[in-house]
PDB file of C-alpha atoms in Angstrom:
ATOM      1  CA  UNK A   1       0.000   0.000   0.000  1.00 47.00           C
ATOM      2  CA  UNK A   2       1.154   3.507  -0.827  1.00 49.00           C
ATOM      3  CA  UNK A   3       0.947   5.564   2.355  1.00 52.00           C
ATOM      4  CA  UNK A   4       0.379   9.294   2.477  1.00 55.00           C
ATOM      5  CA  UNK A   5       0.397  11.147   5.784  1.00 54.00           C
ATOM      6  CA  UNK A   6      -1.222  14.552   5.798  1.00 56.00           C
ATOM      7  CA  UNK A   7      -0.933  16.995   8.655  1.00 58.00           C
ATOM      8  CA  UNK A   8      -4.140  18.965   8.990  1.00 59.00           C
ATOM      9  CA  UNK A   9      -4.063  22.202  10.915  1.00 60.00           C
ATOM     10  CA  UNK A  10      -7.269  22.980  12.779  1.00 51.00           C
ATOM     11  CA  UNK A  11      -7.472  26.576  13.850  1.00 45.00           C
ATOM     12  CA  UNK A  12      -8.464  27.508  17.387  1.00 38.00           C
ATOM     13  CA  UNK A  13     -10.807  30.568  17.381  1.00 36.00           C
ATOM     14  CA  UNK A  14      -8.747  32.881  19.321  1.00 34.00           C
ATOM     15  CA  UNK A  15      -0.051  40.566  -4.130  1.00 35.00           C
ATOM     16  CA  UNK A  16      -2.919  39.371  -4.152  1.00 36.00           C
ATOM     17  CA  UNK A  17      -1.586  42.784  -4.960  1.00 36.00           C
ATOM     18  CA  UNK A  18       1.905  43.233  -3.553  1.00 38.00           C
ATOM     19  CA  UNK A  19       3.831  46.444  -3.799  1.00 38.00           C
ATOM     20  CA  UNK A  20       6.790  48.216  -2.301  1.00 42.00           C
ATOM     21  CA  UNK A  21       6.156  51.772  -1.135  1.00 45.00           C
ATOM     22  CA  UNK A  22       7.996  54.521   0.650  1.00 45.00           C
ATOM     23  CA  UNK A  23       7.608  53.863   4.347  1.00 44.00           C
ATOM     24  CA  UNK A  24       5.898  57.054   5.386  1.00 49.00           C
ATOM     25  CA  UNK A  25       5.298  60.463   3.903  1.00 54.00           C
ATOM     26  CA  UNK A  26       7.929  62.077   6.122  1.00 77.00           C
ATOM     27  CA  UNK A  27      10.589  59.418   5.486  1.00 85.00           C
ATOM     28  CA  UNK A  28      13.032  59.637   2.587  1.00 88.00           C
ATOM     29  CA  UNK A  29      12.703  56.896   0.004  1.00 91.00           C
ATOM     30  CA  UNK A  30      15.329  54.149   0.335  1.00 94.00           C
ATOM     31  CA  UNK A  31      18.223  53.942  -2.080  1.00 96.00           C
ATOM     32  CA  UNK A  32      16.908  51.771  -4.949  1.00 96.00           C
ATOM     33  CA  UNK A  33      18.173  48.226  -5.347  1.00 97.00           C
ATOM     34  CA  UNK A  34      21.227  47.840  -7.557  1.00 96.00           C
ATOM     35  CA  UNK A  35      23.094  44.658  -8.423  1.00 96.00           C
ATOM     36  CA  UNK A  36      26.643  44.459  -7.095  1.00 95.00           C
ATOM     37  CA  UNK A  37      29.443  42.549  -8.761  1.00 92.00           C
ATOM     38  CA  UNK A  38      30.362  39.459  -6.694  1.00 90.00           C
ATOM     39  CA  UNK A  39      33.785  37.757  -6.760  1.00 89.00           C
ATOM     40  CA  UNK A  40      32.325  34.986  -8.925  1.00 89.00           C
ATOM     41  CA  UNK A  41      29.710  35.585 -11.597  1.00 90.00           C
ATOM     42  CA  UNK A  42      27.773  33.564 -14.159  1.00 90.00           C
ATOM     43  CA  UNK A  43      26.043  34.448 -17.419  1.00 88.00           C
ATOM     44  CA  UNK A  44      22.826  34.933 -15.414  1.00 88.00           C
ATOM     45  CA  UNK A  45      24.162  37.280 -12.731  1.00 90.00           C
ATOM     46  CA  UNK A  46      23.202  40.414 -14.641  1.00 88.00           C
ATOM     47  CA  UNK A  47      19.822  38.959 -15.641  1.00 89.00           C
ATOM     48  CA  UNK A  48      18.350  38.446 -12.179  1.00 88.00           C
ATOM     49  CA  UNK A  49      16.118  41.519 -12.479  1.00 88.00           C
ATOM     50  CA  UNK A  50      13.940  42.609  -9.565  1.00 88.00           C
ATOM     51  CA  UNK A  51      11.409  39.736  -9.525  1.00 89.00           C
ATOM     52  CA  UNK A  52      13.537  36.672  -8.735  1.00 93.00           C
ATOM     53  CA  UNK A  53      12.322  33.114  -8.271  1.00 94.00           C
ATOM     54  CA  UNK A  54       8.749  33.581  -9.571  1.00 94.00           C
ATOM     55  CA  UNK A  55       8.086  29.826  -9.513  1.00 94.00           C
ATOM     56  CA  UNK A  56       5.753  28.280  -6.947  1.00 94.00           C
ATOM     57  CA  UNK A  57       8.158  27.165  -4.181  1.00 94.00           C
ATOM     58  CA  UNK A  58       6.279  24.135  -2.837  1.00 91.00           C
ATOM     59  CA  UNK A  59       5.256  21.800  -5.711  1.00 89.00           C
ATOM     60  CA  UNK A  60       4.357  18.904  -3.392  1.00 86.00           C
ATOM     61  CA  UNK A  61       1.621  20.947  -1.727  1.00 89.00           C
ATOM     62  CA  UNK A  62       0.523  23.498  -4.288  1.00 91.00           C
ATOM     63  CA  UNK A  63      -2.335  25.897  -3.651  1.00 93.00           C
ATOM     64  CA  UNK A  64      -4.047  27.767  -6.457  1.00 93.00           C
ATOM     65  CA  UNK A  65      -4.085  31.149  -4.723  1.00 95.00           C
ATOM     66  CA  UNK A  66      -0.801  32.532  -3.470  1.00 96.00           C
ATOM     67  CA  UNK A  67       1.407  35.563  -3.770  1.00 93.00           C
ATOM     68  CA  UNK A  68       5.151  35.802  -4.074  1.00 96.00           C
ATOM     69  CA  UNK A  69       6.759  38.400  -1.810  1.00 98.00           C
ATOM     70  CA  UNK A  70      10.187  38.121  -3.412  1.00 98.00           C
ATOM     71  CA  UNK A  71      11.659  41.339  -4.741  1.00 97.00           C
ATOM     72  CA  UNK A  72      13.047  44.570  -3.272  1.00 98.00           C
ATOM     73  CA  UNK A  73      12.558  45.022   0.485  1.00 98.00           C
ATOM     74  CA  UNK A  74      13.762  47.870   2.670  1.00 98.00           C
ATOM     75  CA  UNK A  75      16.867  46.978   4.664  1.00 99.00           C
ATOM     76  CA  UNK A  76      19.178  48.297   7.335  1.00 98.00           C
ATOM     77  CA  UNK A  77      21.814  46.761   9.617  1.00 98.00           C
ATOM     78  CA  UNK A  78      21.101  46.752  13.348  1.00 98.00           C
ATOM     79  CA  UNK A  79      23.731  47.340  16.017  1.00 96.00           C
ATOM     80  CA  UNK A  80      22.737  44.749  18.595  1.00 97.00           C
ATOM     81  CA  UNK A  81      19.974  42.509  19.939  1.00 97.00           C
ATOM     82  CA  UNK A  82      18.448  45.341  21.967  1.00 97.00           C
ATOM     83  CA  UNK A  83      17.154  47.024  18.819  1.00 97.00           C
ATOM     84  CA  UNK A  84      14.363  44.470  18.647  1.00 97.00           C
ATOM     85  CA  UNK A  85      12.795  46.343  21.585  1.00 97.00           C
ATOM     86  CA  UNK A  86      12.272  49.367  19.336  1.00 96.00           C
ATOM     87  CA  UNK A  87      11.233  48.099  15.880  1.00 97.00           C
ATOM     88  CA  UNK A  88      11.409  50.704  13.084  1.00 97.00           C
ATOM     89  CA  UNK A  89       7.703  50.584  12.278  1.00 97.00           C
ATOM     90  CA  UNK A  90       6.911  52.829   9.347  1.00 95.00           C
ATOM     91  CA  UNK A  91      10.299  52.164   7.807  1.00 94.00           C
ATOM     92  CA  UNK A  92      12.114  55.365   8.716  1.00 93.00           C
ATOM     93  CA  UNK A  93      15.806  54.595   8.851  1.00 93.00           C
ATOM     94  CA  UNK A  94      15.624  51.597   6.518  1.00 97.00           C
ATOM     95  CA  UNK A  95      17.450  53.555   3.856  1.00 95.00           C
ATOM     96  CA  UNK A  96      18.531  50.765   1.508  1.00 98.00           C
ATOM     97  CA  UNK A  97      16.872  48.099  -0.609  1.00 98.00           C
ATOM     98  CA  UNK A  98      17.793  44.418  -0.593  1.00 98.00           C
ATOM     99  CA  UNK A  99      16.648  41.856  -3.134  1.00 98.00           C
ATOM    100  CA  UNK A 100      14.890  38.943  -1.437  1.00 98.00           C
ATOM    101  CA  UNK A 101      15.614  36.016  -1.451  1.00 98.00           C
ATOM    102  CA  UNK A 102      19.372  36.349  -1.703  1.00 97.00           C
ATOM    103  CA  UNK A 103      21.790  36.295   1.259  1.00 98.00           C
ATOM    104  CA  UNK A 104      22.870  39.782   2.216  1.00 98.00           C
ATOM    105  CA  UNK A 105      26.509  38.821   1.561  1.00 98.00           C
ATOM    106  CA  UNK A 106      25.788  38.086  -2.110  1.00 96.00           C
ATOM    107  CA  UNK A 107      26.109  40.579  -4.934  1.00 96.00           C
ATOM    108  CA  UNK A 108      22.617  39.669  -6.107  1.00 96.00           C
ATOM    109  CA  UNK A 109      21.164  41.014  -2.858  1.00 97.00           C
ATOM    110  CA  UNK A 110      22.494  44.482  -3.608  1.00 97.00           C
ATOM    111  CA  UNK A 111      24.096  44.652  -0.148  1.00 98.00           C
ATOM    112  CA  UNK A 112      27.149  42.341  -0.310  1.00 97.00           C
ATOM    113  CA  UNK A 113      27.930  42.880   3.375  1.00 97.00           C
ATOM    114  CA  UNK A 114      27.744  40.732   6.491  1.00 97.00           C
ATOM    115  CA  UNK A 115      25.702  41.940   9.457  1.00 98.00           C
ATOM    116  CA  UNK A 116      24.940  39.930  12.583  1.00 98.00           C
ATOM    117  CA  UNK A 117      21.717  41.897  13.160  1.00 99.00           C
ATOM    118  CA  UNK A 118      19.475  43.409  10.511  1.00 99.00           C
ATOM    119  CA  UNK A 119      15.975  44.635   9.677  1.00 99.00           C
ATOM    120  CA  UNK A 120      13.901  43.764   6.606  1.00 99.00           C
ATOM    121  CA  UNK A 121      10.657  45.530   5.683  1.00 99.00           C
ATOM    122  CA  UNK A 122       8.025  45.610   2.956  1.00 98.00           C
ATOM    123  CA  UNK A 123       4.296  46.250   2.567  1.00 98.00           C
ATOM    124  CA  UNK A 124       1.521  44.204   0.986  1.00 98.00           C
ATOM    125  CA  UNK A 125      -2.214  44.382   0.331  1.00 96.00           C
ATOM    126  CA  UNK A 126      -4.503  41.382   0.801  1.00 94.00           C
ATOM    127  CA  UNK A 127      -7.094  41.206  -2.020  1.00 85.00           C
ATOM    128  CA  UNK A 128     -10.833  41.206  -1.484  1.00 87.00           C
ATOM    129  CA  UNK A 129     -11.023  37.647  -2.819  1.00 92.00           C
ATOM    130  CA  UNK A 130      -9.267  36.332   0.275  1.00 94.00           C
ATOM    131  CA  UNK A 131     -11.935  37.571   2.675  1.00 90.00           C
ATOM    132  CA  UNK A 132     -13.200  34.835   4.983  1.00 92.00           C
ATOM    133  CA  UNK A 133      -9.939  32.890   4.771  1.00 95.00           C
ATOM    134  CA  UNK A 134      -6.974  32.696   7.081  1.00 95.00           C
ATOM    135  CA  UNK A 135      -3.744  34.049   5.627  1.00 97.00           C
ATOM    136  CA  UNK A 136      -0.448  32.194   6.014  1.00 97.00           C
ATOM    137  CA  UNK A 137       2.958  33.836   5.724  1.00 98.00           C
ATOM    138  CA  UNK A 138       5.593  31.344   4.533  1.00 98.00           C
ATOM    139  CA  UNK A 139       9.376  31.678   4.699  1.00 99.00           C
ATOM    140  CA  UNK A 140      11.463  29.125   2.796  1.00 98.00           C
ATOM    141  CA  UNK A 141      14.435  29.855   5.068  1.00 98.00           C
ATOM    142  CA  UNK A 142      15.964  32.677   7.102  1.00 99.00           C
ATOM    143  CA  UNK A 143      19.504  32.358   8.441  1.00 97.00           C
ATOM    144  CA  UNK A 144      19.572  32.158  11.420  1.00 97.00           C
ATOM    145  CA  UNK A 145      16.886  33.604  13.697  1.00 98.00           C
ATOM    146  CA  UNK A 146      13.854  35.580  12.543  1.00 99.00           C
ATOM    147  CA  UNK A 147      11.383  37.613  14.585  1.00 99.00           C
ATOM    148  CA  UNK A 148       8.404  38.653  12.477  1.00 99.00           C
ATOM    149  CA  UNK A 149       6.072  41.617  12.955  1.00 99.00           C
ATOM    150  CA  UNK A 150       2.903  42.411  10.995  1.00 99.00           C
ATOM    151  CA  UNK A 151       1.314  45.815  11.522  1.00 98.00           C
ATOM    152  CA  UNK A 152       3.239  46.271  14.752  1.00 98.00           C
ATOM    153  CA  UNK A 153       2.272  42.885  16.200  1.00 98.00           C
ATOM    154  CA  UNK A 154       4.857  40.202  16.942  1.00 98.00           C
ATOM    155  CA  UNK A 155       3.422  37.242  15.008  1.00 98.00           C
ATOM    156  CA  UNK A 156       6.201  34.704  15.488  1.00 98.00           C
ATOM    157  CA  UNK A 157       9.798  33.661  15.974  1.00 98.00           C
ATOM    158  CA  UNK A 158      11.857  30.989  14.223  1.00 98.00           C
ATOM    159  CA  UNK A 159      15.345  29.617  14.826  1.00 98.00           C
ATOM    160  CA  UNK A 160      17.222  27.573  12.218  1.00 96.00           C
ATOM    161  CA  UNK A 161      18.753  28.735   8.961  1.00 96.00           C
ATOM    162  CA  UNK A 162      17.843  25.729   6.829  1.00 95.00           C
ATOM    163  CA  UNK A 163      14.162  25.160   7.585  1.00 94.00           C
ATOM    164  CA  UNK A 164      10.916  26.562   6.223  1.00 96.00           C
ATOM    165  CA  UNK A 165       8.369  27.997   8.628  1.00 97.00           C
ATOM    166  CA  UNK A 166       4.790  29.227   8.415  1.00 96.00           C
ATOM    167  CA  UNK A 167       2.953  31.847  10.468  1.00 98.00           C
ATOM    168  CA  UNK A 168      -0.787  32.453  10.571  1.00 97.00           C
ATOM    169  CA  UNK A 169      -0.997  36.249  10.413  1.00 98.00           C
ATOM    170  CA  UNK A 170      -4.786  36.544  10.054  1.00 97.00           C
ATOM    171  CA  UNK A 171      -5.384  38.303  13.369  1.00 97.00           C
ATOM    172  CA  UNK A 172      -2.707  40.904  12.632  1.00 98.00           C
ATOM    173  CA  UNK A 173      -4.030  41.927   9.210  1.00 97.00           C
ATOM    174  CA  UNK A 174      -5.976  45.030   8.320  1.00 95.00           C
ATOM    175  CA  UNK A 175      -9.151  44.836   6.260  1.00 89.00           C
ATOM    176  CA  UNK A 176      -8.821  43.563   2.695  1.00 84.00           C
ATOM    177  CA  UNK A 177      -7.617  46.287   0.379  1.00 87.00           C
ATOM    178  CA  UNK A 178      -5.642  48.117   3.060  1.00 94.00           C
ATOM    179  CA  UNK A 179      -1.870  48.239   3.237  1.00 97.00           C
ATOM    180  CA  UNK A 180      -0.089  45.962   5.723  1.00 98.00           C
ATOM    181  CA  UNK A 181       3.461  46.295   7.037  1.00 98.00           C
ATOM    182  CA  UNK A 182       5.786  43.282   7.299  1.00 99.00           C
ATOM    183  CA  UNK A 183       8.942  43.698   9.386  1.00 99.00           C
ATOM    184  CA  UNK A 184      11.566  41.016  10.097  1.00 99.00           C
ATOM    185  CA  UNK A 185      14.431  41.196  12.590  1.00 99.00           C
ATOM    186  CA  UNK A 186      17.269  38.819  11.675  1.00 99.00           C
ATOM    187  CA  UNK A 187      20.103  37.531  13.845  1.00 98.00           C
ATOM    188  CA  UNK A 188      22.891  35.402  12.373  1.00 98.00           C
ATOM    189  CA  UNK A 189      25.993  34.914  14.537  1.00 97.00           C
ATOM    190  CA  UNK A 190      27.585  32.388  12.137  1.00 96.00           C
ATOM    191  CA  UNK A 191      30.764  31.215  13.907  1.00 94.00           C
ATOM    192  CA  UNK A 192      31.249  34.243  16.149  1.00 94.00           C
ATOM    193  CA  UNK A 193      32.919  33.609  19.489  1.00 92.00           C
ATOM    194  CA  UNK A 194      30.656  32.104  22.108  1.00 90.00           C
ATOM    195  CA  UNK A 195      28.117  30.663  19.673  1.00 90.00           C
ATOM    196  CA  UNK A 196      27.702  27.142  18.347  1.00 91.00           C
ATOM    197  CA  UNK A 197      25.152  26.687  15.577  1.00 93.00           C
ATOM    198  CA  UNK A 198      25.037  24.592  12.367  1.00 92.00           C
ATOM    199  CA  UNK A 199      27.042  26.627   9.856  1.00 91.00           C
ATOM    200  CA  UNK A 200      28.582  24.075   7.509  1.00 92.00           C
ATOM    201  CA  UNK A 201      31.525  25.886   5.948  1.00 94.00           C
ATOM    202  CA  UNK A 202      30.230  29.396   6.630  1.00 95.00           C
ATOM    203  CA  UNK A 203      32.678  31.551   8.571  1.00 95.00           C
ATOM    204  CA  UNK A 204      33.026  35.257   9.295  1.00 95.00           C
ATOM    205  CA  UNK A 205      36.566  35.253   7.902  1.00 94.00           C
ATOM    206  CA  UNK A 206      36.456  33.119   4.730  1.00 92.00           C
ATOM    207  CA  UNK A 207      39.661  31.323   3.796  1.00 92.00           C
ATOM    208  CA  UNK A 208      40.619  28.264   1.748  1.00 92.00           C
ATOM    209  CA  UNK A 209      37.675  25.817   1.932  1.00 93.00           C
ATOM    210  CA  UNK A 210      35.614  27.998   4.283  1.00 94.00           C
ATOM    211  CA  UNK A 211      33.173  30.413   2.756  1.00 93.00           C
ATOM    212  CA  UNK A 212      31.162  33.594   3.200  1.00 94.00           C
ATOM    213  CA  UNK A 213      28.045  33.375   5.411  1.00 96.00           C
ATOM    214  CA  UNK A 214      24.567  33.247   3.867  1.00 96.00           C
ATOM    215  CA  UNK A 215      22.717  35.516   6.266  1.00 98.00           C
ATOM    216  CA  UNK A 216      19.155  36.764   6.158  1.00 98.00           C
ATOM    217  CA  UNK A 217      16.166  35.782   4.031  1.00 99.00           C
ATOM    218  CA  UNK A 218      17.576  33.417   1.428  1.00 98.00           C
ATOM    219  CA  UNK A 219      14.526  31.457   0.280  1.00 98.00           C
ATOM    220  CA  UNK A 220      11.174  32.510  -1.174  1.00 98.00           C
ATOM    221  CA  UNK A 221       8.641  34.380   0.968  1.00 99.00           C
ATOM    222  CA  UNK A 222       4.971  34.047   0.030  1.00 98.00           C
ATOM    223  CA  UNK A 223       1.396  34.451   1.249  1.00 98.00           C
ATOM    224  CA  UNK A 224      -1.563  32.121   0.745  1.00 97.00           C
ATOM    225  CA  UNK A 225      -5.204  31.949   1.872  1.00 96.00           C
ATOM    226  CA  UNK A 226      -6.480  28.793   3.588  1.00 94.00           C
ATOM    227  CA  UNK A 227      -9.758  27.641   5.187  1.00 91.00           C
ATOM    228  CA  UNK A 228     -10.036  27.160   8.943  1.00 86.00           C
ATOM    229  CA  UNK A 229      -8.855  23.555   8.574  1.00 83.00           C
ATOM    230  CA  UNK A 230      -6.156  23.019   6.001  1.00 85.00           C
ATOM    231  CA  UNK A 231      -3.334  20.693   4.997  1.00 83.00           C
ATOM    232  CA  UNK A 232      -0.147  21.822   6.688  1.00 81.00           C
ATOM    233  CA  UNK A 233       2.291  19.185   5.443  1.00 79.00           C
ATOM    234  CA  UNK A 234       2.512  15.944   3.449  1.00 78.00           C
ATOM    235  CA  UNK A 235       4.798  12.952   3.911  1.00 74.00           C
ATOM    236  CA  UNK A 236       4.876  10.056   1.464  1.00 74.00           C
ATOM    237  CA  UNK A 237       6.191   6.503   1.736  1.00 72.00           C
ATOM    238  CA  UNK A 238       6.600   4.341  -1.364  1.00 72.00           C
ATOM    239  CA  UNK A 239       8.410   1.208  -2.568  1.00 74.00           C
ATOM    240  CA  UNK A 240      11.638   1.935  -4.420  1.00 77.00           C
ATOM    241  CA  UNK A 241      10.922  -0.729  -7.052  1.00 80.00           C
ATOM    242  CA  UNK A 242       7.668   0.939  -8.062  1.00 73.00           C
ATOM    243  CA  UNK A 243       5.519  -2.017  -7.048  1.00 71.00           C
ATOM    244  CA  UNK A 244       3.139   0.253  -5.156  1.00 66.00           C
ATOM    245  CA  UNK A 245       2.388   2.555  -8.082  1.00 68.00           C
ATOM    246  CA  UNK A 246      -1.191   1.225  -8.388  1.00 70.00           C
ATOM    247  CA  UNK A 247      -1.753   0.346  -4.751  1.00 69.00           C
ATOM    248  CA  UNK A 248      -4.559   1.809  -2.643  1.00 68.00           C
ATOM    249  CA  UNK A 249      -3.886   5.222  -1.174  1.00 67.00           C
ATOM    250  CA  UNK A 250      -4.156   5.589   2.577  1.00 68.00           C
ATOM    251  CA  UNK A 251      -4.476   9.024   4.117  1.00 70.00           C
ATOM    252  CA  UNK A 252      -3.817   9.656   7.792  1.00 68.00           C
ATOM    253  CA  UNK A 253      -5.080  12.946   9.150  1.00 70.00           C
ATOM    254  CA  UNK A 254      -3.032  14.315  12.042  1.00 64.00           C
ATOM    255  CA  UNK A 255      -4.899  17.019  13.889  1.00 64.00           C
ATOM    256  CA  UNK A 256      -6.936  17.521  17.063  1.00 63.00           C
ATOM    257  CA  UNK A 257      -8.206  13.972  16.484  1.00 62.00           C
ATOM    258  CA  UNK A 258      -6.360  11.185  14.690  1.00 57.00           C
ATOM    259  CA  UNK A 259      -8.262   9.578  11.838  1.00 60.00           C
ATOM    260  CA  UNK A 260      -7.601   7.733   8.606  1.00 56.00           C
ATOM    261  CA  UNK A 261      -9.418   6.912   5.414  1.00 54.00           C
ATOM    262  CA  UNK A 262      -8.462   5.405   2.086  1.00 52.00           C
ATOM    263  CA  UNK A 263      -8.950   5.431  -1.673  1.00 49.00           C
ATOM    264  CA  UNK A 264      -9.190   2.349  -3.866  1.00 47.00           C
ATOM    265  CA  UNK A 265      -6.756   3.577  -6.498  1.00 45.00           C
ATOM    266  CA  UNK A 266      -4.471   6.377  -7.521  1.00 47.00           C
ATOM    267  CA  UNK A 267      -5.242   8.637 -10.434  1.00 44.00           C
TER     268      UNK A 267
END
C-alpha cells in the first residue's frame, strides 16, 4: 500500500496585490536596489532583475491562490539585539533596498555585506477575494533567527537557517484592500565567538575551503489563503521498485483527532 500522511491544521478561534512603497510620507525613500558585482559571476548574474524566483516554491503541496513576496525590500543593519525592543515601524531609517531572497553577503542582494543583526521591511495588500480565509505567511528559510512583525504585532519567531516555517498572520491583518506592514528582525551569529550553531563551511573570515556566510532571508517568501482547517504538510512513503504505483492510497489525518481513510486507487 502507498501511504500518504497529511498533517491537517485545525485553527483555534482565538499581491494578491503586492507592492513596495515609501515607508511614510515624512521618510526619505530608500536607495533603490542595484546589483553588485560578486567575486564569482555567471552568465545569469546580470539577468536576475527585480522579480527573482517567480516559480511556486512548494510543488508537493501546491495551492491555487498565493502571492510571491520576493523582490526589493527595505533593509538596514542593526547594532545589537536590543534594537528588537524598538522596531522601526513605518520604515524610517531603513534607507537601503535588498533583493529577497538572496543572502545579504551576495552581490545579487544588492548589499554584499555581512551583518549579525538586521531589519527587513516591505508592505503588501490582501485582495478582497481572500476575505473569509486565514492568511499564512511562509518563509522558505531565514539564516539564522527571525522575529516577524505584521502591523506592529509580533506574530512569530523561528530559529534555524535551513528550515521553512509558516505563520498564521490573520489576526494581525488590516481589512482587505488596506496596506499591511511586514517587518523582520534577523540575527545570524555564524561562527562568532561564544556561539555554536550549524554553519557548515560558513565563517566570518572566509579562507581556503571555508566560505562567506549566507545571512538573512535566502529562500522565497509568500502568502496564501487557507480555510479554517487546512493541509499543513505531506509525507509520502513508497516502494523503491515501483511495485506500489497502483496500490490503494491511505491518508492519515493528524490534527486535534487522529483519523484515517483510504482510496481504492491512484489517479
